[in-house]
């Protein structure tokens, strides 16, 4: 099965898909005039500043606040792709893979902005009175019913992808680190995760968003703080680490010791595929939760959603990559910048844990262990919402309960499955979600540009005048 999945992924993640991904991000960046750069500070202000009541209008409709929407999206995005995914990218593609993560992240900010905007514009209310949005809705309602087959394709792939990228991969990584750090059997880890997953997802979006809003800031501070400490202590290796990243982004890595060596294309593929896994830009997942945001204009939530990609890729993934490169744990032959040799046979989250442990001792191992647990579990819970929205579109609300039990079972199965098999399935699911979503974004780019121009050229001025007059 692993061989079959790898052959499928070779096709799905080949040149056509990479061109589509990069091309869509670049095209939207040009059409939006580099909005992800010029409006970044404004976007962070919207995300982390509580909206004043005088700014809210009767048009502010939704289920959860902008902040909770961002935290729920981050809970699904800041996961073990930032810990295990970066480690896997480095061992497969070398330090240059980090550079291509950056590129796909920066271009992906425009992609994620566009996804969230369309999700808000074309969202609908379901039978429970909650909002539902996502690529399937902006395909059907934006492009037209003749494209419904594309909407169904995305929803089908999304429902299955939630079982892989958002669930099994996470529980597998948690299980791996729990086994390495605490010597706990995989089936025990899987059983505990399954129980807690059930307790939360049966509480619906309000409980999920509340849990995310509480845990995401704490776990991000814990992990980023530990990584920053390692980087500061080894400050003399910062410049050489960046030099390696830029050099091997365009040059092959020679085989040495336990490292097999890689060509530039492998660095690109590893960086892009793991970058997509970590920030999800282009997959359409941001749109699945953005539709629930309580806001008075689609552009506001789109800007908030965009900040998630920056946080995940430019901050968290870079931290992980620098730690692995500076300590030499990206290379099985032990090629640390400091010259210290430490060969390992580890992969994924266990490799990152070993790097932290080498730099900070037992404290470092515990930082990664607890980060993997909380990052991974929050991703399992956050991704459930994505899968539910897709499943709801396909079969309706009455089949949500059976899907919840399937999701809980996948949590347990992921913990006891082979790592390579789980990752291969996740990569396949990513590509199958990405392709329909990117096609939809390209077909609806005029709507994206029109809504953006109206917001910045007219809407802000109109509401600024209304607030001034009222005061």
PDB file of C-alpha atoms in Angstrom, residues 78-367:
ATOM      1  CA  UNK A  78      -0.339  24.842  14.244  1.00  0.00           C
ATOM      2  CA  UNK A  79       0.063  21.147  14.646  1.00  0.00           C
ATOM      3  CA  UNK A  80       2.648  18.502  14.226  1.00  0.00           C
ATOM      4  CA  UNK A  81       3.283  19.644  10.682  1.00  0.00           C
ATOM      5  CA  UNK A  82       5.295  22.401  12.348  1.00  0.00           C
ATOM      6  CA  UNK A  83       7.227  19.898  14.466  1.00  0.00           C
ATOM      7  CA  UNK A  84       7.261  16.557  12.653  1.00  0.00           C
ATOM      8  CA  UNK A  85       6.545  17.953   9.183  1.00  0.00           C
ATOM      9  CA  UNK A  86       9.510  20.314   9.190  1.00  0.00           C
ATOM     10  CA  UNK A  87      11.782  17.539  10.458  1.00  0.00           C
ATOM     11  CA  UNK A  88      10.594  15.229   7.677  1.00  0.00           C
ATOM     12  CA  UNK A  89      11.062  17.971   5.072  1.00  0.00           C
ATOM     13  CA  UNK A  90      14.656  18.516   6.189  1.00  0.00           C
ATOM     14  CA  UNK A  91      15.585  14.830   6.250  1.00  0.00           C
ATOM     15  CA  UNK A  92      14.083  14.347   2.769  1.00  0.00           C
ATOM     16  CA  UNK A  93      14.947  17.636   1.096  1.00  0.00           C
ATOM     17  CA  UNK A  94      17.806  19.165   3.086  1.00  0.00           C
ATOM     18  CA  UNK A  95      17.993  22.723   4.491  1.00  0.00           C
ATOM     19  CA  UNK A  96      16.795  24.205   1.188  1.00  0.00           C
ATOM     20  CA  UNK A  97      13.327  22.823   1.880  1.00  0.00           C
ATOM     21  CA  UNK A  98      12.851  25.603   4.455  1.00  0.00           C
ATOM     22  CA  UNK A  99      13.273  28.257   1.754  1.00  0.00           C
ATOM     23  CA  UNK A 100      10.527  26.687  -0.348  1.00  0.00           C
ATOM     24  CA  UNK A 101       8.332  26.525   2.743  1.00  0.00           C
ATOM     25  CA  UNK A 102       8.751  30.286   3.041  1.00  0.00           C
ATOM     26  CA  UNK A 103       7.849  30.876  -0.603  1.00  0.00           C
ATOM     27  CA  UNK A 104       4.741  28.717  -0.496  1.00  0.00           C
ATOM     28  CA  UNK A 105       3.805  30.413   2.799  1.00  0.00           C
ATOM     29  CA  UNK A 106       4.197  33.992   1.564  1.00  0.00           C
ATOM     30  CA  UNK A 107       2.317  33.330  -1.656  1.00  0.00           C
ATOM     31  CA  UNK A 108      -0.128  31.212   0.301  1.00  0.00           C
ATOM     32  CA  UNK A 109      -1.142  34.218   2.380  1.00  0.00           C
ATOM     33  CA  UNK A 110      -2.889  35.631  -0.689  1.00  0.00           C
ATOM     34  CA  UNK A 111      -4.435  32.235  -1.339  1.00  0.00           C
ATOM     35  CA  UNK A 112      -5.747  31.859   2.201  1.00  0.00           C
ATOM     36  CA  UNK A 113      -7.067  35.445   2.150  1.00  0.00           C
ATOM     37  CA  UNK A 114      -9.021  34.621  -1.003  1.00  0.00           C
ATOM     38  CA  UNK A 115     -10.413  31.378   0.414  1.00  0.00           C
ATOM     39  CA  UNK A 116     -11.724  33.064   3.542  1.00  0.00           C
ATOM     40  CA  UNK A 117     -13.221  35.996   1.621  1.00  0.00           C
ATOM     41  CA  UNK A 118     -15.184  33.707  -0.681  1.00  0.00           C
ATOM     42  CA  UNK A 119     -16.263  31.544   2.256  1.00  0.00           C
ATOM     43  CA  UNK A 120     -17.794  34.575   3.968  1.00  0.00           C
ATOM     44  CA  UNK A 121     -19.455  35.868   0.823  1.00  0.00           C
ATOM     45  CA  UNK A 122     -21.103  32.596  -0.176  1.00  0.00           C
ATOM     46  CA  UNK A 123     -21.796  31.007   3.232  1.00  0.00           C
ATOM     47  CA  UNK A 124     -25.232  29.606   4.083  1.00  0.00           C
ATOM     48  CA  UNK A 125     -27.209  28.812   7.242  1.00  0.00           C
ATOM     49  CA  UNK A 126     -27.851  25.148   7.988  1.00  0.00           C
ATOM     50  CA  UNK A 127     -30.854  23.543   9.674  1.00  0.00           C
ATOM     51  CA  UNK A 128     -29.367  24.186  13.135  1.00  0.00           C
ATOM     52  CA  UNK A 129     -29.064  27.911  12.471  1.00  0.00           C
ATOM     53  CA  UNK A 130     -25.263  27.751  12.192  1.00  0.00           C
ATOM     54  CA  UNK A 131     -23.316  29.128   9.243  1.00  0.00           C
ATOM     55  CA  UNK A 132     -21.567  26.796   6.817  1.00  0.00           C
ATOM     56  CA  UNK A 133     -18.969  27.908   4.327  1.00  0.00           C
ATOM     57  CA  UNK A 134     -16.124  26.518   2.293  1.00  0.00           C
ATOM     58  CA  UNK A 135     -14.970  25.796  -1.259  1.00  0.00           C
ATOM     59  CA  UNK A 136     -17.996  23.602  -1.977  1.00  0.00           C
ATOM     60  CA  UNK A 137     -20.311  26.570  -1.336  1.00  0.00           C
ATOM     61  CA  UNK A 138     -18.358  29.158  -3.284  1.00  0.00           C
ATOM     62  CA  UNK A 139     -18.008  26.717  -6.164  1.00  0.00           C
ATOM     63  CA  UNK A 140     -21.739  25.968  -6.315  1.00  0.00           C
ATOM     64  CA  UNK A 141     -23.022  29.468  -5.504  1.00  0.00           C
ATOM     65  CA  UNK A 142     -20.223  31.492  -7.058  1.00  0.00           C
ATOM     66  CA  UNK A 143     -19.296  29.628 -10.233  1.00  0.00           C
ATOM     67  CA  UNK A 144     -22.644  27.934 -10.813  1.00  0.00           C
ATOM     68  CA  UNK A 145     -24.439  24.626 -10.298  1.00  0.00           C
ATOM     69  CA  UNK A 146     -22.905  23.168 -13.438  1.00  0.00           C
ATOM     70  CA  UNK A 147     -19.668  23.064 -11.427  1.00  0.00           C
ATOM     71  CA  UNK A 148     -21.264  21.192  -8.536  1.00  0.00           C
ATOM     72  CA  UNK A 149     -19.197  18.131  -9.395  1.00  0.00           C
ATOM     73  CA  UNK A 150     -16.121  20.147  -8.377  1.00  0.00           C
ATOM     74  CA  UNK A 151     -17.805  21.103  -5.101  1.00  0.00           C
ATOM     75  CA  UNK A 152     -18.643  17.454  -4.405  1.00  0.00           C
ATOM     76  CA  UNK A 153     -15.077  16.425  -5.228  1.00  0.00           C
ATOM     77  CA  UNK A 154     -13.645  18.893  -2.718  1.00  0.00           C
ATOM     78  CA  UNK A 155     -16.102  17.894   0.009  1.00  0.00           C
ATOM     79  CA  UNK A 156     -15.399  14.202  -0.546  1.00  0.00           C
ATOM     80  CA  UNK A 157     -11.629  14.666  -0.432  1.00  0.00           C
ATOM     81  CA  UNK A 158     -11.968  17.022   2.544  1.00  0.00           C
ATOM     82  CA  UNK A 159     -13.998  14.540   4.588  1.00  0.00           C
ATOM     83  CA  UNK A 160     -11.339  11.881   3.998  1.00  0.00           C
ATOM     84  CA  UNK A 161      -8.432  14.299   4.438  1.00  0.00           C
ATOM     85  CA  UNK A 162      -9.718  15.181   7.906  1.00  0.00           C
ATOM     86  CA  UNK A 163      -9.197  11.538   8.834  1.00  0.00           C
ATOM     87  CA  UNK A 164      -5.597  11.709   7.600  1.00  0.00           C
ATOM     88  CA  UNK A 165      -3.834  15.069   7.762  1.00  0.00           C
ATOM     89  CA  UNK A 166      -5.958  16.371  10.615  1.00  0.00           C
ATOM     90  CA  UNK A 167      -6.341  13.217  12.619  1.00  0.00           C
ATOM     91  CA  UNK A 168      -4.275  10.071  11.984  1.00  0.00           C
ATOM     92  CA  UNK A 169      -1.039  11.954  11.290  1.00  0.00           C
ATOM     93  CA  UNK A 170      -1.440  13.929  14.492  1.00  0.00           C
ATOM     94  CA  UNK A 171      -2.237  10.939  16.708  1.00  0.00           C
ATOM     95  CA  UNK A 172       0.609   9.012  15.079  1.00  0.00           C
ATOM     96  CA  UNK A 173       3.102  11.746  15.911  1.00  0.00           C
ATOM     97  CA  UNK A 174       1.794  12.065  19.461  1.00  0.00           C
ATOM     98  CA  UNK A 175       2.105   8.304  19.860  1.00  0.00           C
ATOM     99  CA  UNK A 176       5.659   8.335  18.476  1.00  0.00           C
ATOM    100  CA  UNK A 177       6.838  11.011  20.913  1.00  0.00           C
ATOM    101  CA  UNK A 178       4.971   9.490  23.862  1.00  0.00           C
ATOM    102  CA  UNK A 179       6.718   6.208  23.163  1.00  0.00           C
ATOM    103  CA  UNK A 180      10.166   7.822  22.859  1.00  0.00           C
ATOM    104  CA  UNK A 181       9.842  10.225  25.796  1.00  0.00           C
ATOM    105  CA  UNK A 182       7.617   8.398  28.267  1.00  0.00           C
ATOM    106  CA  UNK A 183       7.737   4.751  27.034  1.00  0.00           C
ATOM    107  CA  UNK A 184       3.943   4.583  26.766  1.00  0.00           C
ATOM    108  CA  UNK A 185       2.464   1.970  24.418  1.00  0.00           C
ATOM    109  CA  UNK A 186       0.846   3.302  21.250  1.00  0.00           C
ATOM    110  CA  UNK A 187      -2.522   1.671  21.907  1.00  0.00           C
ATOM    111  CA  UNK A 188      -2.775   3.409  25.294  1.00  0.00           C
ATOM    112  CA  UNK A 189      -2.013   6.789  23.713  1.00  0.00           C
ATOM    113  CA  UNK A 190      -4.554   6.116  20.974  1.00  0.00           C
ATOM    114  CA  UNK A 191      -7.272   5.126  23.435  1.00  0.00           C
ATOM    115  CA  UNK A 192      -6.792   8.225  25.603  1.00  0.00           C
ATOM    116  CA  UNK A 193      -6.776  10.517  22.562  1.00  0.00           C
ATOM    117  CA  UNK A 194      -9.942   8.908  21.222  1.00  0.00           C
ATOM    118  CA  UNK A 195     -11.802   9.439  24.509  1.00  0.00           C
ATOM    119  CA  UNK A 196     -10.847  13.120  24.837  1.00  0.00           C
ATOM    120  CA  UNK A 197     -11.558  13.770  21.161  1.00  0.00           C
ATOM    121  CA  UNK A 198     -15.073  12.419  21.617  1.00  0.00           C
ATOM    122  CA  UNK A 199     -15.701  14.546  24.702  1.00  0.00           C
ATOM    123  CA  UNK A 200     -14.884  17.745  22.806  1.00  0.00           C
ATOM    124  CA  UNK A 201     -16.285  17.207  19.311  1.00  0.00           C
ATOM    125  CA  UNK A 202     -19.680  16.187  20.669  1.00  0.00           C
ATOM    126  CA  UNK A 203     -19.862  19.698  22.163  1.00  0.00           C
ATOM    127  CA  UNK A 204     -20.036  21.316  18.722  1.00  0.00           C
ATOM    128  CA  UNK A 205     -18.335  24.415  17.354  1.00  0.00           C
ATOM    129  CA  UNK A 206     -18.787  26.511  20.511  1.00  0.00           C
ATOM    130  CA  UNK A 207     -16.901  24.015  22.694  1.00  0.00           C
ATOM    131  CA  UNK A 208     -14.243  23.464  20.014  1.00  0.00           C
ATOM    132  CA  UNK A 209     -13.630  27.206  19.561  1.00  0.00           C
ATOM    133  CA  UNK A 210     -13.494  27.754  23.334  1.00  0.00           C
ATOM    134  CA  UNK A 211     -10.915  24.992  23.797  1.00  0.00           C
ATOM    135  CA  UNK A 212      -8.875  26.384  20.891  1.00  0.00           C
ATOM    136  CA  UNK A 213      -8.989  29.943  22.231  1.00  0.00           C
ATOM    137  CA  UNK A 214      -7.599  28.734  25.555  1.00  0.00           C
ATOM    138  CA  UNK A 215      -4.915  26.262  24.451  1.00  0.00           C
ATOM    139  CA  UNK A 216      -3.445  27.778  21.262  1.00  0.00           C
ATOM    140  CA  UNK A 217      -1.801  30.864  22.848  1.00  0.00           C
ATOM    141  CA  UNK A 218      -0.386  28.761  25.707  1.00  0.00           C
ATOM    142  CA  UNK A 219       1.093  26.007  23.563  1.00  0.00           C
ATOM    143  CA  UNK A 220       2.469  28.457  20.978  1.00  0.00           C
ATOM    144  CA  UNK A 221       4.222  30.423  23.738  1.00  0.00           C
ATOM    145  CA  UNK A 222       5.677  27.210  25.198  1.00  0.00           C
ATOM    146  CA  UNK A 223       7.092  25.897  21.928  1.00  0.00           C
ATOM    147  CA  UNK A 224       8.271  29.194  20.423  1.00  0.00           C
ATOM    148  CA  UNK A 225       9.834  30.149  23.766  1.00  0.00           C
ATOM    149  CA  UNK A 226      11.868  26.934  23.873  1.00  0.00           C
ATOM    150  CA  UNK A 227      13.003  27.306  20.259  1.00  0.00           C
ATOM    151  CA  UNK A 228      13.967  30.956  20.790  1.00  0.00           C
ATOM    152  CA  UNK A 229      16.055  30.000  23.812  1.00  0.00           C
ATOM    153  CA  UNK A 230      18.030  27.470  21.738  1.00  0.00           C
ATOM    154  CA  UNK A 231      18.523  29.981  18.918  1.00  0.00           C
ATOM    155  CA  UNK A 232      19.667  32.742  21.301  1.00  0.00           C
ATOM    156  CA  UNK A 233      22.106  30.464  23.127  1.00  0.00           C
ATOM    157  CA  UNK A 234      23.563  29.392  19.758  1.00  0.00           C
ATOM    158  CA  UNK A 235      23.399  32.894  18.249  1.00  0.00           C
ATOM    159  CA  UNK A 236      26.718  32.440  16.432  1.00  0.00           C
ATOM    160  CA  UNK A 237      25.131  29.703  14.297  1.00  0.00           C
ATOM    161  CA  UNK A 238      22.176  31.815  13.102  1.00  0.00           C
ATOM    162  CA  UNK A 239      23.892  33.314  10.044  1.00  0.00           C
ATOM    163  CA  UNK A 240      25.446  29.986   8.920  1.00  0.00           C
ATOM    164  CA  UNK A 241      22.026  28.338   9.269  1.00  0.00           C
ATOM    165  CA  UNK A 242      20.402  30.889   6.967  1.00  0.00           C
ATOM    166  CA  UNK A 243      23.307  30.546   4.548  1.00  0.00           C
ATOM    167  CA  UNK A 244      22.660  26.802   4.359  1.00  0.00           C
ATOM    168  CA  UNK A 245      18.950  27.372   3.747  1.00  0.00           C
ATOM    169  CA  UNK A 246      19.532  29.763   0.850  1.00  0.00           C
ATOM    170  CA  UNK A 247      22.430  27.775  -0.610  1.00  0.00           C
ATOM    171  CA  UNK A 248      20.690  24.400  -0.681  1.00  0.00           C
ATOM    172  CA  UNK A 249      17.455  25.887  -1.994  1.00  0.00           C
ATOM    173  CA  UNK A 250      19.183  26.061  -5.391  1.00  0.00           C
ATOM    174  CA  UNK A 251      22.048  23.554  -4.998  1.00  0.00           C
ATOM    175  CA  UNK A 252      21.961  19.771  -4.426  1.00  0.00           C
ATOM    176  CA  UNK A 253      23.006  18.351  -1.067  1.00  0.00           C
ATOM    177  CA  UNK A 254      25.874  15.882  -1.399  1.00  0.00           C
ATOM    178  CA  UNK A 255      25.616  12.441   0.153  1.00  0.00           C
ATOM    179  CA  UNK A 256      27.634  12.096   3.359  1.00  0.00           C
ATOM    180  CA  UNK A 257      27.524   9.742   6.305  1.00  0.00           C
ATOM    181  CA  UNK A 258      23.930   8.678   6.838  1.00  0.00           C
ATOM    182  CA  UNK A 259      22.493  11.379   4.552  1.00  0.00           C
ATOM    183  CA  UNK A 260      21.649  10.076   1.090  1.00  0.00           C
ATOM    184  CA  UNK A 261      21.936  13.431  -0.658  1.00  0.00           C
ATOM    185  CA  UNK A 262      19.142  15.203  -2.523  1.00  0.00           C
ATOM    186  CA  UNK A 263      18.615  17.100  -5.750  1.00  0.00           C
ATOM    187  CA  UNK A 264      17.066  20.566  -5.852  1.00  0.00           C
ATOM    188  CA  UNK A 265      13.700  19.228  -7.063  1.00  0.00           C
ATOM    189  CA  UNK A 266      13.442  17.090  -3.931  1.00  0.00           C
ATOM    190  CA  UNK A 267      14.071  20.166  -1.775  1.00  0.00           C
ATOM    191  CA  UNK A 268      11.274  21.958  -3.645  1.00  0.00           C
ATOM    192  CA  UNK A 269       8.874  19.035  -3.361  1.00  0.00           C
ATOM    193  CA  UNK A 270       9.590  18.411   0.311  1.00  0.00           C
ATOM    194  CA  UNK A 271       9.358  22.103   1.182  1.00  0.00           C
ATOM    195  CA  UNK A 272       6.137  22.627  -0.742  1.00  0.00           C
ATOM    196  CA  UNK A 273       4.314  19.468   0.350  1.00  0.00           C
ATOM    197  CA  UNK A 274       5.308  19.824   4.025  1.00  0.00           C
ATOM    198  CA  UNK A 275       4.732  23.591   3.808  1.00  0.00           C
ATOM    199  CA  UNK A 276       1.193  22.967   2.609  1.00  0.00           C
ATOM    200  CA  UNK A 277       0.759  20.418   5.370  1.00  0.00           C
ATOM    201  CA  UNK A 278       1.866  22.959   7.980  1.00  0.00           C
ATOM    202  CA  UNK A 279       0.050  26.118   6.807  1.00  0.00           C
ATOM    203  CA  UNK A 280      -2.724  24.586   4.648  1.00  0.00           C
ATOM    204  CA  UNK A 281      -2.725  27.544   2.231  1.00  0.00           C
ATOM    205  CA  UNK A 282      -4.432  26.389  -0.935  1.00  0.00           C
ATOM    206  CA  UNK A 283      -6.221  23.431   0.634  1.00  0.00           C
ATOM    207  CA  UNK A 284      -9.393  25.427   1.296  1.00  0.00           C
ATOM    208  CA  UNK A 285      -9.502  24.502   4.982  1.00  0.00           C
ATOM    209  CA  UNK A 286      -9.433  28.130   6.138  1.00  0.00           C
ATOM    210  CA  UNK A 287     -12.672  28.648   4.258  1.00  0.00           C
ATOM    211  CA  UNK A 288     -14.370  25.828   6.164  1.00  0.00           C
ATOM    212  CA  UNK A 289     -14.116  27.676   9.500  1.00  0.00           C
ATOM    213  CA  UNK A 290     -14.037  31.277   8.207  1.00  0.00           C
ATOM    214  CA  UNK A 291     -17.696  30.979   7.240  1.00  0.00           C
ATOM    215  CA  UNK A 292     -18.597  30.853  10.948  1.00  0.00           C
ATOM    216  CA  UNK A 293     -16.921  34.169  11.804  1.00  0.00           C
ATOM    217  CA  UNK A 294     -18.981  37.017  13.215  1.00  0.00           C
ATOM    218  CA  UNK A 295     -18.087  40.059  11.150  1.00  0.00           C
ATOM    219  CA  UNK A 296     -19.701  42.778   9.050  1.00  0.00           C
ATOM    220  CA  UNK A 297     -17.606  42.335   5.889  1.00  0.00           C
ATOM    221  CA  UNK A 298     -15.919  39.327   4.230  1.00  0.00           C
ATOM    222  CA  UNK A 299     -12.601  41.161   3.812  1.00  0.00           C
ATOM    223  CA  UNK A 300     -12.175  41.551   7.574  1.00  0.00           C
ATOM    224  CA  UNK A 301     -12.235  37.822   8.239  1.00  0.00           C
ATOM    225  CA  UNK A 302     -10.129  37.190   5.133  1.00  0.00           C
ATOM    226  CA  UNK A 303      -7.379  39.429   6.525  1.00  0.00           C
ATOM    227  CA  UNK A 304      -7.578  37.677   9.895  1.00  0.00           C
ATOM    228  CA  UNK A 305      -7.317  34.264   8.229  1.00  0.00           C
ATOM    229  CA  UNK A 306      -4.257  35.431   6.304  1.00  0.00           C
ATOM    230  CA  UNK A 307      -2.316  36.078   9.517  1.00  0.00           C
ATOM    231  CA  UNK A 308      -2.546  32.392  10.387  1.00  0.00           C
ATOM    232  CA  UNK A 309      -0.322  31.443   7.456  1.00  0.00           C
ATOM    233  CA  UNK A 310       2.288  33.999   8.500  1.00  0.00           C
ATOM    234  CA  UNK A 311       2.299  32.777  12.108  1.00  0.00           C
ATOM    235  CA  UNK A 312       2.565  29.129  11.155  1.00  0.00           C
ATOM    236  CA  UNK A 313       5.145  29.275   8.358  1.00  0.00           C
ATOM    237  CA  UNK A 314       7.285  32.346   8.892  1.00  0.00           C
ATOM    238  CA  UNK A 315       7.426  32.040  12.684  1.00  0.00           C
ATOM    239  CA  UNK A 316       6.774  28.498  13.944  1.00  0.00           C
ATOM    240  CA  UNK A 317       8.179  26.450  11.031  1.00  0.00           C
ATOM    241  CA  UNK A 318      11.241  28.693  10.798  1.00  0.00           C
ATOM    242  CA  UNK A 319      11.919  28.185  14.509  1.00  0.00           C
ATOM    243  CA  UNK A 320      11.797  24.413  14.116  1.00  0.00           C
ATOM    244  CA  UNK A 321      13.966  24.478  11.007  1.00  0.00           C
ATOM    245  CA  UNK A 322      16.632  26.669  12.606  1.00  0.00           C
ATOM    246  CA  UNK A 323      16.845  24.445  15.689  1.00  0.00           C
ATOM    247  CA  UNK A 324      17.265  21.307  13.559  1.00  0.00           C
ATOM    248  CA  UNK A 325      19.880  22.895  11.304  1.00  0.00           C
ATOM    249  CA  UNK A 326      21.853  24.593  14.076  1.00  0.00           C
ATOM    250  CA  UNK A 327      22.034  21.404  16.143  1.00  0.00           C
ATOM    251  CA  UNK A 328      22.690  19.186  13.116  1.00  0.00           C
ATOM    252  CA  UNK A 329      19.735  16.894  13.725  1.00  0.00           C
ATOM    253  CA  UNK A 330      18.409  17.363  10.179  1.00  0.00           C
ATOM    254  CA  UNK A 331      21.316  15.200   8.983  1.00  0.00           C
ATOM    255  CA  UNK A 332      21.648  11.573  10.144  1.00  0.00           C
ATOM    256  CA  UNK A 333      25.424  11.936   9.745  1.00  0.00           C
ATOM    257  CA  UNK A 334      25.356  14.662  12.424  1.00  0.00           C
ATOM    258  CA  UNK A 335      26.445  17.689  10.397  1.00  0.00           C
ATOM    259  CA  UNK A 336      25.926  20.341  13.059  1.00  0.00           C
ATOM    260  CA  UNK A 337      27.145  23.855  12.396  1.00  0.00           C
ATOM    261  CA  UNK A 338      28.905  23.694  15.762  1.00  0.00           C
ATOM    262  CA  UNK A 339      30.825  20.652  14.543  1.00  0.00           C
ATOM    263  CA  UNK A 340      29.345  18.344  17.184  1.00  0.00           C
ATOM    264  CA  UNK A 341      28.478  14.951  15.746  1.00  0.00           C
ATOM    265  CA  UNK A 342      25.273  13.194  16.811  1.00  0.00           C
ATOM    266  CA  UNK A 343      23.893  10.646  14.407  1.00  0.00           C
ATOM    267  CA  UNK A 344      20.280   9.566  14.926  1.00  0.00           C
ATOM    268  CA  UNK A 345      17.930   7.026  13.438  1.00  0.00           C
ATOM    269  CA  UNK A 346      14.871   9.086  14.324  1.00  0.00           C
ATOM    270  CA  UNK A 347      12.303  10.803  12.152  1.00  0.00           C
ATOM    271  CA  UNK A 348       9.387  13.204  12.505  1.00  0.00           C
ATOM    272  CA  UNK A 349       8.490  14.558  15.916  1.00  0.00           C
ATOM    273  CA  UNK A 350      10.957  12.264  17.700  1.00  0.00           C
ATOM    274  CA  UNK A 351      13.789  13.895  15.723  1.00  0.00           C
ATOM    275  CA  UNK A 352      12.732  17.393  16.767  1.00  0.00           C
ATOM    276  CA  UNK A 353      12.426  16.170  20.348  1.00  0.00           C
ATOM    277  CA  UNK A 354      15.976  14.831  20.203  1.00  0.00           C
ATOM    278  CA  UNK A 355      17.261  18.185  18.896  1.00  0.00           C
ATOM    279  CA  UNK A 356      15.559  20.095  21.708  1.00  0.00           C
ATOM    280  CA  UNK A 357      16.814  17.544  24.218  1.00  0.00           C
ATOM    281  CA  UNK A 358      20.392  17.901  22.968  1.00  0.00           C
ATOM    282  CA  UNK A 359      20.229  21.680  23.374  1.00  0.00           C
ATOM    283  CA  UNK A 360      18.174  21.988  26.576  1.00  0.00           C
ATOM    284  CA  UNK A 361      18.497  18.565  28.183  1.00  0.00           C
ATOM    285  CA  UNK A 362      15.457  16.843  29.610  1.00  0.00           C
ATOM    286  CA  UNK A 363      13.588  20.163  29.690  1.00  0.00           C
ATOM    287  CA  UNK A 364      13.888  20.426  25.905  1.00  0.00           C
ATOM    288  CA  UNK A 365      12.499  16.936  25.406  1.00  0.00           C
ATOM    289  CA  UNK A 366       9.556  17.745  27.642  1.00  0.00           C
ATOM    290  CA  UNK A 367       8.889  21.015  25.782  1.00  0.00           C
TER     291      UNK A 367
END
